[in-house]
Short mmCIF file of C-alpha atoms in Angstrom, two decimals:
data_model
loop_
_atom_site.label_atom_id
_atom_site.label_comp_id
_atom_site.label_asym_id
_atom_site.label_seq_id
_atom_site.Cartn_x
_atom_site.Cartn_y
_atom_site.Cartn_z
CA MET A 106 0.00 0.00 0.00
CA ARG A 107 2.80 2.42 0.90
CA GLU A 108 4.51 1.78 -2.43
CA GLY A 109 1.23 2.32 -4.21
CA LEU A 110 0.81 5.71 -2.55
CA HIS A 111 4.32 6.67 -3.67
CA GLY A 112 3.26 5.77 -7.21
CA LEU A 113 0.29 8.13 -7.37
CA THR A 114 0.34 10.22 -10.54
CA THR A 115 -0.40 13.92 -10.71
CA ARG A 116 -4.00 13.03 -11.49
CA GLY A 117 -4.19 10.69 -8.50
CA ARG A 118 -2.70 13.25 -6.14
CA SER A 119 -5.10 15.87 -7.47
CA PHE A 120 -8.06 13.54 -6.79
CA LEU A 121 -6.81 12.91 -3.26
CA ALA A 122 -6.27 16.62 -2.59
CA ALA A 123 -9.73 17.45 -3.99
CA GLY A 124 -11.27 14.79 -1.75
CA VAL A 125 -9.59 16.22 1.36
CA ALA A 126 -10.64 19.77 0.41
CA ALA A 127 -14.21 18.65 -0.26
CA ALA A 128 -14.35 16.82 3.09
CA LEU A 129 -13.18 19.93 4.97
CA SER A 130 -15.71 22.08 3.12
CA ALA A 131 -18.49 19.58 3.90
CA LEU A 132 -17.61 19.65 7.60
CA ILE A 133 -17.49 23.45 7.67
CA LEU A 134 -20.68 23.94 5.66
CA GLY A 135 -22.51 20.94 7.05
CA GLU A 136 -23.24 19.51 3.59
CA ARG A 137 -23.56 15.72 3.80
CA ASP A 138 -23.87 15.31 0.02
CA LEU A 139 -20.56 17.11 -0.44
CA LEU A 140 -19.05 14.68 2.08
CA ARG A 141 -20.10 11.76 -0.10
CA VAL A 142 -18.39 13.39 -3.10
CA ALA A 143 -15.27 13.94 -0.98
CA PHE A 144 -15.28 10.30 0.06
CA LEU A 145 -15.53 9.19 -3.56
CA LEU A 146 -12.70 11.49 -4.67
CA ALA A 147 -10.38 10.27 -1.90
CA VAL A 148 -11.17 6.57 -2.21
CA LEU A 149 -10.61 6.34 -5.98
CA PRO A 150 -6.81 6.98 -5.93
CA LEU A 151 -6.46 4.79 -2.80
CA LEU A 152 -8.18 1.89 -4.55
CA ALA A 153 -6.04 2.46 -7.61
CA ALA A 154 -2.87 2.33 -5.44
CA VAL A 155 -4.01 -0.95 -3.85
CA TYR A 156 -4.90 -2.43 -7.25
CA VAL A 157 -1.63 -1.50 -8.92
CA GLY A 158 0.43 -2.39 -5.85
CA ARG A 159 -0.93 -5.94 -5.78
CA SER A 160 -0.58 -6.63 -9.48
CA ARG A 161 3.02 -5.41 -9.79
CA TYR A 162 4.44 -8.64 -8.31
CA LYS A 163 2.45 -10.97 -10.54
CA LEU A 164 4.21 -10.49 -13.84
CA ALA A 165 6.71 -12.73 -15.62
CA CYS A 166 8.88 -11.61 -18.51
CA SER A 167 11.18 -13.33 -20.99
CA ARG A 168 13.24 -11.94 -23.86
CA SER A 169 14.70 -13.55 -26.97
CA LEU A 170 17.04 -12.22 -29.65
CA GLU A 171 16.71 -13.40 -33.23
CA PRO A 172 19.61 -13.82 -33.90
CA HIS A 173 22.09 -13.32 -31.05
CA ARG A 174 24.98 -12.63 -33.45
CA VAL A 175 24.67 -10.18 -36.35
CA PRO A 176 27.17 -8.47 -38.65
CA VAL A 177 27.72 -4.73 -38.57
CA GLY A 178 24.80 -2.91 -40.17
CA ALA A 179 22.34 -5.82 -39.84
CA THR A 180 19.28 -5.88 -37.59
CA SER A 181 18.24 -8.22 -34.83
CA ARG A 182 14.68 -8.81 -33.69
CA VAL A 183 13.99 -8.57 -29.98
CA VAL A 184 10.87 -10.38 -28.78
CA LEU A 185 9.45 -9.60 -25.32
CA ARG A 186 6.90 -11.95 -23.79
CA LEU A 187 4.99 -10.69 -20.77
CA GLN A 188 2.63 -12.92 -18.78
CA ASN A 189 0.15 -11.94 -16.09
CA MET A 190 0.48 -14.60 -13.37
CA SER A 191 -2.29 -13.21 -11.16
CA ARG A 192 -6.04 -13.79 -11.23
CA LEU A 193 -6.74 -10.11 -11.75
CA PRO A 194 -6.40 -8.28 -15.04
CA THR A 195 -3.76 -5.59 -15.26
CA GLY A 196 -4.18 -2.04 -16.33
CA THR A 197 -2.25 -0.36 -19.09
CA LEU A 198 1.38 -1.48 -19.25
CA LEU A 199 4.18 0.62 -20.68
CA LEU A 200 7.24 -1.47 -21.62
CA GLU A 201 10.64 0.16 -21.95
CA ASP A 202 13.73 -1.92 -22.72
CA ARG A 203 17.03 -0.29 -21.85
CA LEU A 204 19.57 -0.26 -24.67
CA PRO A 205 23.13 1.06 -25.01
CA TYR A 206 23.54 4.17 -27.09
CA ALA A 207 25.04 2.24 -30.02
CA LEU A 208 21.80 0.30 -30.52
CA GLY A 209 19.58 3.37 -30.75
CA SER A 210 16.90 4.92 -28.57
CA ARG A 211 14.97 2.95 -25.97
CA PRO A 212 11.86 1.32 -27.43
CA ARG A 213 8.55 2.01 -25.71
CA VAL A 214 5.58 -0.30 -26.23
CA VAL A 215 2.10 0.01 -24.70
CA LEU A 216 -0.02 -2.99 -23.73
CA GLU A 217 -3.57 -1.93 -23.01
CA ARG A 218 -4.57 -4.84 -20.79
CA LEU A 219 -3.52 -8.35 -19.78
CA GLY A 220 -6.23 -10.65 -18.50
CA ALA A 221 -5.80 -13.24 -15.79
CA GLN A 222 -3.09 -15.79 -16.75
CA GLN A 223 -2.86 -14.13 -20.15
CA ALA A 224 0.40 -13.61 -22.04
CA SER A 225 1.28 -11.23 -24.82
CA SER A 226 4.37 -10.74 -26.99
CA VAL A 227 5.75 -7.59 -28.54
CA ALA A 228 8.78 -7.17 -30.80
CA TYR A 229 11.12 -4.46 -31.97
CA THR A 230 14.34 -4.35 -33.99
CA VAL A 231 17.79 -3.03 -33.14
CA ARG A 232 20.69 -2.20 -35.41
CA ALA A 233 24.33 -1.44 -34.65
CA ASP A 234 26.85 0.15 -36.98
CA VAL A 235 29.71 -0.46 -34.53
CA ARG A 236 30.91 -3.96 -33.68
CA GLY A 237 30.97 -5.09 -30.08
CA ARG A 238 28.97 -6.90 -27.43
CA TYR A 239 25.91 -5.12 -26.10
CA ASP A 240 23.58 -5.89 -23.19
CA VAL A 241 19.90 -5.63 -24.09
CA GLY A 242 17.83 -4.86 -21.03
CA PRO A 243 16.82 -4.78 -18.27
CA LEU A 244 13.15 -4.33 -19.05
CA VAL A 245 11.23 -1.67 -17.14
CA VAL A 246 7.44 -2.12 -16.91
CA ARG A 247 5.28 0.78 -15.86
CA MET A 248 1.83 -0.33 -14.63
CA THR A 249 -1.14 1.99 -14.31
CA ASP A 250 -4.78 1.61 -13.35
CA PRO A 251 -7.51 2.19 -15.95
CA PHE A 252 -7.99 5.79 -14.77
CA GLY A 253 -4.31 6.70 -14.74
CA LEU A 254 -4.34 7.59 -11.03
CA CYS A 255 -1.38 5.41 -10.00
CA GLU A 256 1.77 4.28 -11.82
CA LEU A 257 4.44 1.92 -10.54
CA SER A 258 7.59 0.70 -12.23
CA ARG A 259 9.16 -2.70 -12.06
CA ALA A 260 12.55 -3.64 -13.54
CA PHE A 261 13.28 -7.21 -14.59
CA PRO A 262 17.03 -7.69 -13.95
CA SER A 263 17.63 -10.23 -16.72
CA THR A 264 19.58 -9.07 -19.79
CA ASP A 265 20.56 -10.67 -23.08
CA ARG A 266 23.81 -10.25 -24.98
CA LEU A 267 23.83 -9.12 -28.60
CA THR A 268 27.12 -9.66 -30.43
CA VAL A 269 27.79 -7.43 -33.43
CA VAL A 270 30.57 -9.03 -35.45
CA PRO A 271 32.64 -7.52 -38.28
CA GLN A 272 31.28 -7.55 -41.79
CA VAL A 273 32.30 -10.72 -43.64
CA VAL A 274 32.57 -10.42 -47.42
CA PRO A 275 32.77 -13.43 -49.74
CA LEU A 276 36.15 -13.95 -51.39
CA PRO A 277 36.91 -15.59 -54.73
CA THR A 278 38.47 -19.04 -54.67
CA VAL A 279 42.14 -18.85 -55.64
CA ARG A 280 45.08 -21.21 -55.27
CA LEU A 281 47.12 -19.80 -52.42
CA PRO A 282 50.88 -20.26 -51.97
CA GLY A 283 51.72 -22.87 -49.36
CA GLU A 284 48.22 -24.34 -49.36
CA TYR A 285 49.52 -27.91 -49.30
CA SER A 286 51.83 -27.54 -46.33
CA GLY A 287 50.58 -29.21 -43.21
CA THR A 288 51.14 -32.02 -40.76
CA GLY A 289 50.68 -35.76 -40.51
CA ASP A 290 52.75 -38.91 -40.61
CA SER A 291 53.40 -38.47 -44.30
CA ARG A 292 54.62 -34.87 -44.05
CA ALA A 293 58.12 -35.51 -42.81
CA ARG A 294 58.58 -38.52 -45.02
CA SER A 295 58.45 -38.52 -48.77
CA VAL A 296 56.12 -40.92 -50.46
CA ALA A 297 58.12 -43.92 -51.57
CA VAL A 298 59.26 -43.57 -55.16
CA HIS A 299 62.08 -46.08 -55.26
CA GLY A 300 60.15 -49.23 -54.53
CA GLU A 301 58.95 -51.20 -51.55
CA ASP A 302 62.28 -50.94 -49.71
CA ASP A 303 61.69 -47.22 -49.16
CA ALA A 304 58.17 -47.62 -47.72
CA ALA A 305 57.53 -45.62 -44.54
CA THR A 306 57.35 -47.99 -41.59
CA ARG A 307 57.01 -47.95 -37.84
CA GLU A 308 57.21 -50.41 -34.98
CA TYR A 309 54.43 -52.96 -34.60
CA ARG A 310 51.79 -52.07 -32.06
CA ARG A 311 49.33 -54.44 -30.45
CA GLY A 312 46.20 -54.60 -32.54
CA ASP A 313 47.85 -53.73 -35.86
CA ASP A 314 46.72 -55.72 -38.87
CA LEU A 315 49.32 -58.41 -39.60
CA ARG A 316 48.77 -57.91 -43.32
CA ARG A 317 50.56 -54.56 -42.95
CA VAL A 318 53.78 -56.17 -41.67
CA HIS A 319 56.77 -55.06 -43.76
CA TRP A 320 59.01 -58.14 -43.74
CA LYS A 321 62.11 -56.59 -45.32
CA SER A 322 62.24 -53.83 -42.72
CA THR A 323 61.57 -56.43 -40.02
CA ALA A 324 64.52 -58.52 -41.20
CA ARG A 325 66.77 -55.47 -41.40
CA THR A 326 65.95 -54.04 -37.96
CA GLY A 327 65.30 -57.25 -36.08
CA GLU A 328 61.96 -55.91 -34.82
CA LEU A 329 58.49 -56.38 -36.18
CA MET A 330 57.71 -53.39 -38.45
CA VAL A 331 54.46 -52.41 -40.18
CA ARG A 332 53.73 -50.05 -43.03
CA ARG A 333 52.77 -46.61 -41.78
CA GLU A 334 49.26 -45.49 -42.71
CA GLU A 335 49.14 -42.49 -44.97
CA GLN A 336 47.46 -39.68 -43.09
CA PRO A 337 45.87 -36.74 -44.81
CA TRP A 338 47.79 -33.50 -44.76
CA GLU A 339 46.32 -30.65 -42.78
CA SER A 340 46.42 -27.30 -44.46
CA ARG A 341 47.27 -24.81 -41.74
CA ALA A 342 46.83 -21.07 -41.78
CA THR A 343 47.50 -18.32 -39.28
CA VAL A 344 45.69 -15.00 -39.60
CA VAL A 345 47.51 -12.15 -37.85
CA LEU A 346 45.84 -8.86 -36.96
CA ASP A 347 48.04 -5.86 -36.16
CA THR A 348 46.39 -3.92 -33.30
CA ARG A 349 49.07 -1.28 -32.73
CA SER A 350 47.43 2.11 -32.39
CA GLN A 351 50.37 3.79 -34.11
CA GLY A 352 49.85 1.59 -37.14
CA HIS A 353 46.33 2.73 -37.96
CA ARG A 354 44.59 5.99 -38.80
CA GLY A 355 41.05 7.27 -38.91
CA GLU A 356 38.16 7.08 -36.47
CA GLY A 357 34.90 5.24 -36.16
CA PRO A 358 33.57 2.57 -38.53
CA THR A 359 35.57 3.97 -41.46
CA ALA A 360 38.99 3.77 -39.76
CA SER A 361 41.78 1.68 -41.24
CA PHE A 362 41.65 -0.62 -38.22
CA GLU A 363 38.01 -1.46 -38.91
CA TRP A 364 38.98 -2.35 -42.50
CA ALA A 365 41.67 -4.67 -41.14
CA VAL A 366 39.27 -6.31 -38.65
CA SER A 367 36.68 -6.95 -41.35
CA ALA A 368 39.39 -8.31 -43.67
CA ALA A 369 40.69 -10.63 -40.94
CA ALA A 370 37.17 -11.96 -40.35
CA SER A 371 36.54 -12.47 -44.07
CA ILE A 372 39.87 -14.23 -44.66
CA ALA A 373 39.47 -16.44 -41.58
CA VAL A 374 35.98 -17.57 -42.57
CA HIS A 375 37.07 -18.12 -46.18
CA LEU A 376 40.05 -20.26 -45.17
CA ARG A 377 38.06 -22.34 -42.71
CA HIS A 378 35.42 -23.08 -45.31
CA ASN A 379 38.21 -24.22 -47.62
CA GLY A 380 39.45 -26.80 -45.13
CA TYR A 381 42.26 -24.93 -43.37
CA LYS A 382 43.07 -25.54 -39.74
CA LEU A 383 42.98 -21.94 -38.61
CA ARG A 384 44.67 -19.92 -35.91
CA LEU A 385 43.97 -16.25 -35.17
CA VAL A 386 46.62 -14.10 -33.50
CA THR A 387 46.18 -10.44 -32.57
CA GLY A 388 48.56 -7.86 -31.23
CA SER A 389 46.45 -7.58 -28.08
CA GLY A 390 47.70 -11.01 -26.99
CA ALA A 391 44.84 -13.22 -28.17
CA ASP A 392 45.60 -16.61 -29.69
CA VAL A 393 42.43 -18.33 -30.92
CA ASP A 394 42.45 -21.89 -32.22
CA ALA A 395 39.57 -22.02 -34.70
CA SER A 396 39.92 -25.68 -35.65
CA GLU A 397 36.77 -26.72 -33.82
CA ALA A 398 33.35 -27.02 -35.45
CA ALA A 399 32.32 -23.66 -33.96
CA GLY A 400 35.51 -22.00 -35.19
CA ASP A 401 33.70 -19.31 -37.17
CA GLY A 402 31.84 -18.22 -34.07
CA LEU A 403 35.01 -18.16 -31.95
CA VAL A 404 36.85 -16.00 -34.46
CA LEU A 405 33.97 -13.61 -35.07
CA ASP A 406 33.16 -13.27 -31.38
CA HIS A 407 36.74 -12.34 -30.61
CA LEU A 408 36.98 -9.91 -33.50
CA ALA A 409 33.76 -8.28 -32.30
CA GLU A 410 35.60 -7.01 -29.23
CA VAL A 411 39.19 -6.52 -30.40
CA ARG A 412 40.49 -3.00 -29.84
CA LEU A 413 43.60 -1.00 -30.65
CA THR A 414 46.43 -1.31 -28.14
CA GLY A 415 49.15 1.21 -27.48
CA ARG A 416 51.69 -1.05 -25.76
CA THR A 417 52.21 -3.78 -28.34
CA ASP A 418 55.28 -3.74 -30.55
CA VAL A 419 56.12 -5.86 -33.59
CA ALA A 420 58.76 -7.87 -31.71
CA ALA A 421 56.16 -9.06 -29.18
CA LEU A 422 53.76 -9.97 -31.98
CA VAL A 423 56.45 -11.99 -33.76
CA GLU A 424 57.34 -13.81 -30.57
CA GLN A 425 53.70 -14.66 -29.94
CA ILE A 426 53.32 -16.13 -33.44
CA ARG A 427 56.50 -18.18 -33.15
CA GLN A 428 55.45 -19.76 -29.85
CA ARG A 429 53.20 -22.10 -31.80
CA ALA A 430 54.75 -21.85 -35.24
CA ASP A 431 53.88 -24.96 -37.24
CA GLY A 432 54.48 -23.88 -40.83
CA GLY A 433 51.70 -23.45 -43.31
CA LEU A 434 50.29 -20.16 -44.52
CA VAL A 435 50.55 -16.90 -42.59
CA ILE A 436 48.33 -14.00 -43.67
CA ALA A 437 48.85 -10.74 -41.78
CA LEU A 438 46.80 -7.55 -41.78
CA LEU A 439 49.43 -4.94 -41.03
CA GLY A 440 49.26 -1.23 -40.33
CA ASN A 441 52.01 1.29 -40.96
CA LEU A 442 55.47 -0.21 -40.44
CA THR A 443 58.98 1.13 -40.29
CA PRO A 444 61.66 -0.75 -42.28
CA ALA A 445 63.12 -2.00 -38.99
CA GLU A 446 59.73 -3.39 -37.91
CA ALA A 447 59.28 -5.00 -41.32
CA GLU A 448 62.64 -6.76 -40.96
CA LEU A 449 61.54 -8.19 -37.60
CA LEU A 450 58.69 -9.95 -39.36
CA SER A 451 61.16 -12.06 -41.34
CA ALA A 452 61.46 -14.34 -38.30
CA ILE A 453 57.92 -15.63 -38.94
CA ARG A 454 59.06 -17.29 -42.15
CA GLY A 455 60.86 -20.01 -40.23
CA ASN A 456 59.57 -23.59 -40.28
CA ASN A 457 58.67 -23.44 -43.98
CA ALA A 458 55.94 -20.83 -43.51
CA THR A 459 54.62 -18.90 -46.51
CA CYS A 460 53.83 -15.31 -45.50
CA VAL A 461 51.38 -12.97 -47.23
CA GLY A 462 50.99 -9.46 -45.88
CA PHE A 463 48.20 -6.98 -46.57
CA LEU A 464 50.10 -3.78 -45.81
CA LEU A 465 47.66 -0.95 -45.13
CA HIS A 466 48.72 2.48 -46.27
CA SER A 467 46.93 3.94 -43.26
CA SER A 468 47.83 7.53 -44.09
CA THR A 469 45.42 7.43 -47.04
CA TRP A 470 42.61 7.29 -44.47
CA LEU A 471 43.48 10.92 -43.63
CA ASN A 472 43.45 14.17 -45.55
CA LEU A 473 47.11 15.15 -45.39
CA PRO A 474 48.95 18.10 -46.90
CA GLU A 475 50.90 17.39 -50.06
CA ARG A 476 54.28 17.24 -48.33
CA ALA A 477 53.08 15.00 -45.51
CA ARG A 478 51.40 12.70 -48.00
CA ALA A 479 54.62 12.36 -50.00
CA GLU A 480 56.57 11.50 -46.85
CA ALA A 481 53.97 8.92 -45.85
CA GLU A 482 54.14 7.41 -49.34
CA GLN A 483 57.91 7.05 -49.11
CA ALA A 484 57.68 5.42 -45.68
CA HIS A 485 55.06 2.98 -46.95
CA GLU A 486 57.19 2.01 -49.96
CA ALA A 487 60.26 1.52 -47.75
CA ALA A 488 58.34 -0.80 -45.42
CA SER A 489 56.94 -2.70 -48.40
CA ARG A 490 60.43 -3.24 -49.84
CA ALA A 491 61.76 -4.38 -46.47
CA LEU A 492 58.96 -6.94 -46.20
CA MET A 493 59.65 -8.21 -49.72
CA HIS A 494 63.35 -8.55 -48.98
CA SER A 495 62.37 -10.63 -45.94
CA GLY A 496 60.53 -13.05 -48.23
CA TRP A 497 56.99 -11.81 -47.67
CA ARG A 498 54.43 -11.50 -50.42
CA VAL A 499 53.13 -7.94 -50.02
CA ILE A 500 49.76 -6.55 -51.11
CA GLY A 501 49.31 -2.82 -50.66
CA VAL A 502 45.97 -1.56 -49.38
CA GLU A 503 44.78 2.03 -49.69
CA HIS A 504 41.63 3.74 -48.51
CA GLY A 505 38.67 2.51 -50.53
CA GLY A 506 40.32 -0.80 -51.43
CA LYS A 507 37.97 -3.78 -51.70
CA LEU A 508 39.20 -7.05 -50.25
CA PRO A 509 37.54 -9.28 -52.93
CA MET A 510 39.45 -7.33 -55.58
CA LEU A 511 42.76 -7.57 -53.68
CA TRP A 512 42.44 -11.21 -52.65
CA PRO A 513 43.56 -12.75 -56.00
CA GLN A 514 46.88 -10.93 -55.60
CA ALA A 515 47.65 -13.30 -52.72
CA ALA A 516 47.87 -16.09 -55.33
CA ARG A 517 49.60 -14.07 -58.04
CA GLY A 518 52.16 -12.84 -55.52
CA SER A 519 53.97 -16.17 -55.53
CA GLN A 520 54.39 -16.00 -59.30
CA GLY A 521 55.82 -12.51 -59.04
CA PHE A 522 58.33 -13.54 -56.42
CA ALA A 523 59.33 -16.62 -58.42
CA TRP A 524 59.91 -14.38 -61.44
CA ARG A 525 62.04 -11.98 -59.39
CA ALA A 526 64.05 -14.86 -57.91
CA ALA A 527 64.70 -16.30 -61.38
CA LEU A 528 65.71 -12.85 -62.64
CA ALA A 529 68.11 -12.43 -59.70
CA GLU A 530 69.71 -15.79 -60.42
CA THR A 531 70.10 -14.88 -64.11
CA VAL A 532 71.76 -11.60 -63.24
CA ALA A 533 74.07 -13.30 -60.75
CA GLY A 534 75.05 -15.89 -63.39
CA GLY A 535 75.78 -13.15 -65.91
CA VAL A 536 78.01 -11.34 -63.48
CA ARG A 537 80.08 -14.45 -62.93
#
């Protein structure tokens, strides 16, 4: 009852004040009919407070997001289901779901009436142009009586998480350099080409099929040997995202870093769908193994929250990659580099790794004076040459570049480097 009185609206308080004034006037003037009117005016808001106060604890609410994960710029449908658990009908209900600023203004929905044990569902849509994880809720329900004399609010503490992931663009299928490198029993041993004597063998293990016993190797070693099963090669790929704040320019959704994040997501999804065992490494210290069935979700969920870092340097990023270096293909999304930083990246090429770098010319994301632009261009070309000298395949990216148009260069890059290597050998031979 006390809470109901605190919830009286301006109209309810006016009715109560009018009732008190009418009662005083009736006592002073001796008008019994006026006293009846005063009683009616005072009782109405009190009854409304009792009615609303009782019904406020008899509501159940649930929320669902369809879907829970959306790309930047897409919409998600939020469905609210409200059920009246009491035996009394409710008055008008005003629903207001709290949203973060990035998802837009708070939606307000009016339900005129919910009968006893009745449920009703309402829906609205949200859209985010900035990736991230956002809490939807809690829901605030404002309940009023039919006359609008009393209004109470109730907040349902439950929230749901909406994940806005980077935009993933489809990429053309190309034959990438190093796509056949991988692991397995047959990787470190060449397939026998000189006859049965060179067959790959191993020691006999209990349960092995005796038909696989290799008798010549058994006679030579004095131990029972069996032919080793050929195991399929695993194409491995590592996607590296440079998160150094000094390597990127621009702000908001159009910044160079956002281009790199979207490119990393697109490349990771493309490689996984093409059978690669994928690993994602970022300059912020994350190391995501996306080889599981839900690998796409793991990668996209992490990239939804990745942010620029000011403490990371290239040496730390290289060391992080090399901690689990297992060859294969390395594709890096790199911001501005100095020639010295580009030379540090040469260490990644160990263990037969093939490295492809998308080198962002981040300065093109800014409007620079002519002289500053020329200096930035020279620095970008110097870093590109240093990467090439380190054995990287380099693809330059400028503002407005489209990843599907640049992606085929990752395949053609190997041909260009082979041509340059052959030309260098020819020149060296001529000098001799």
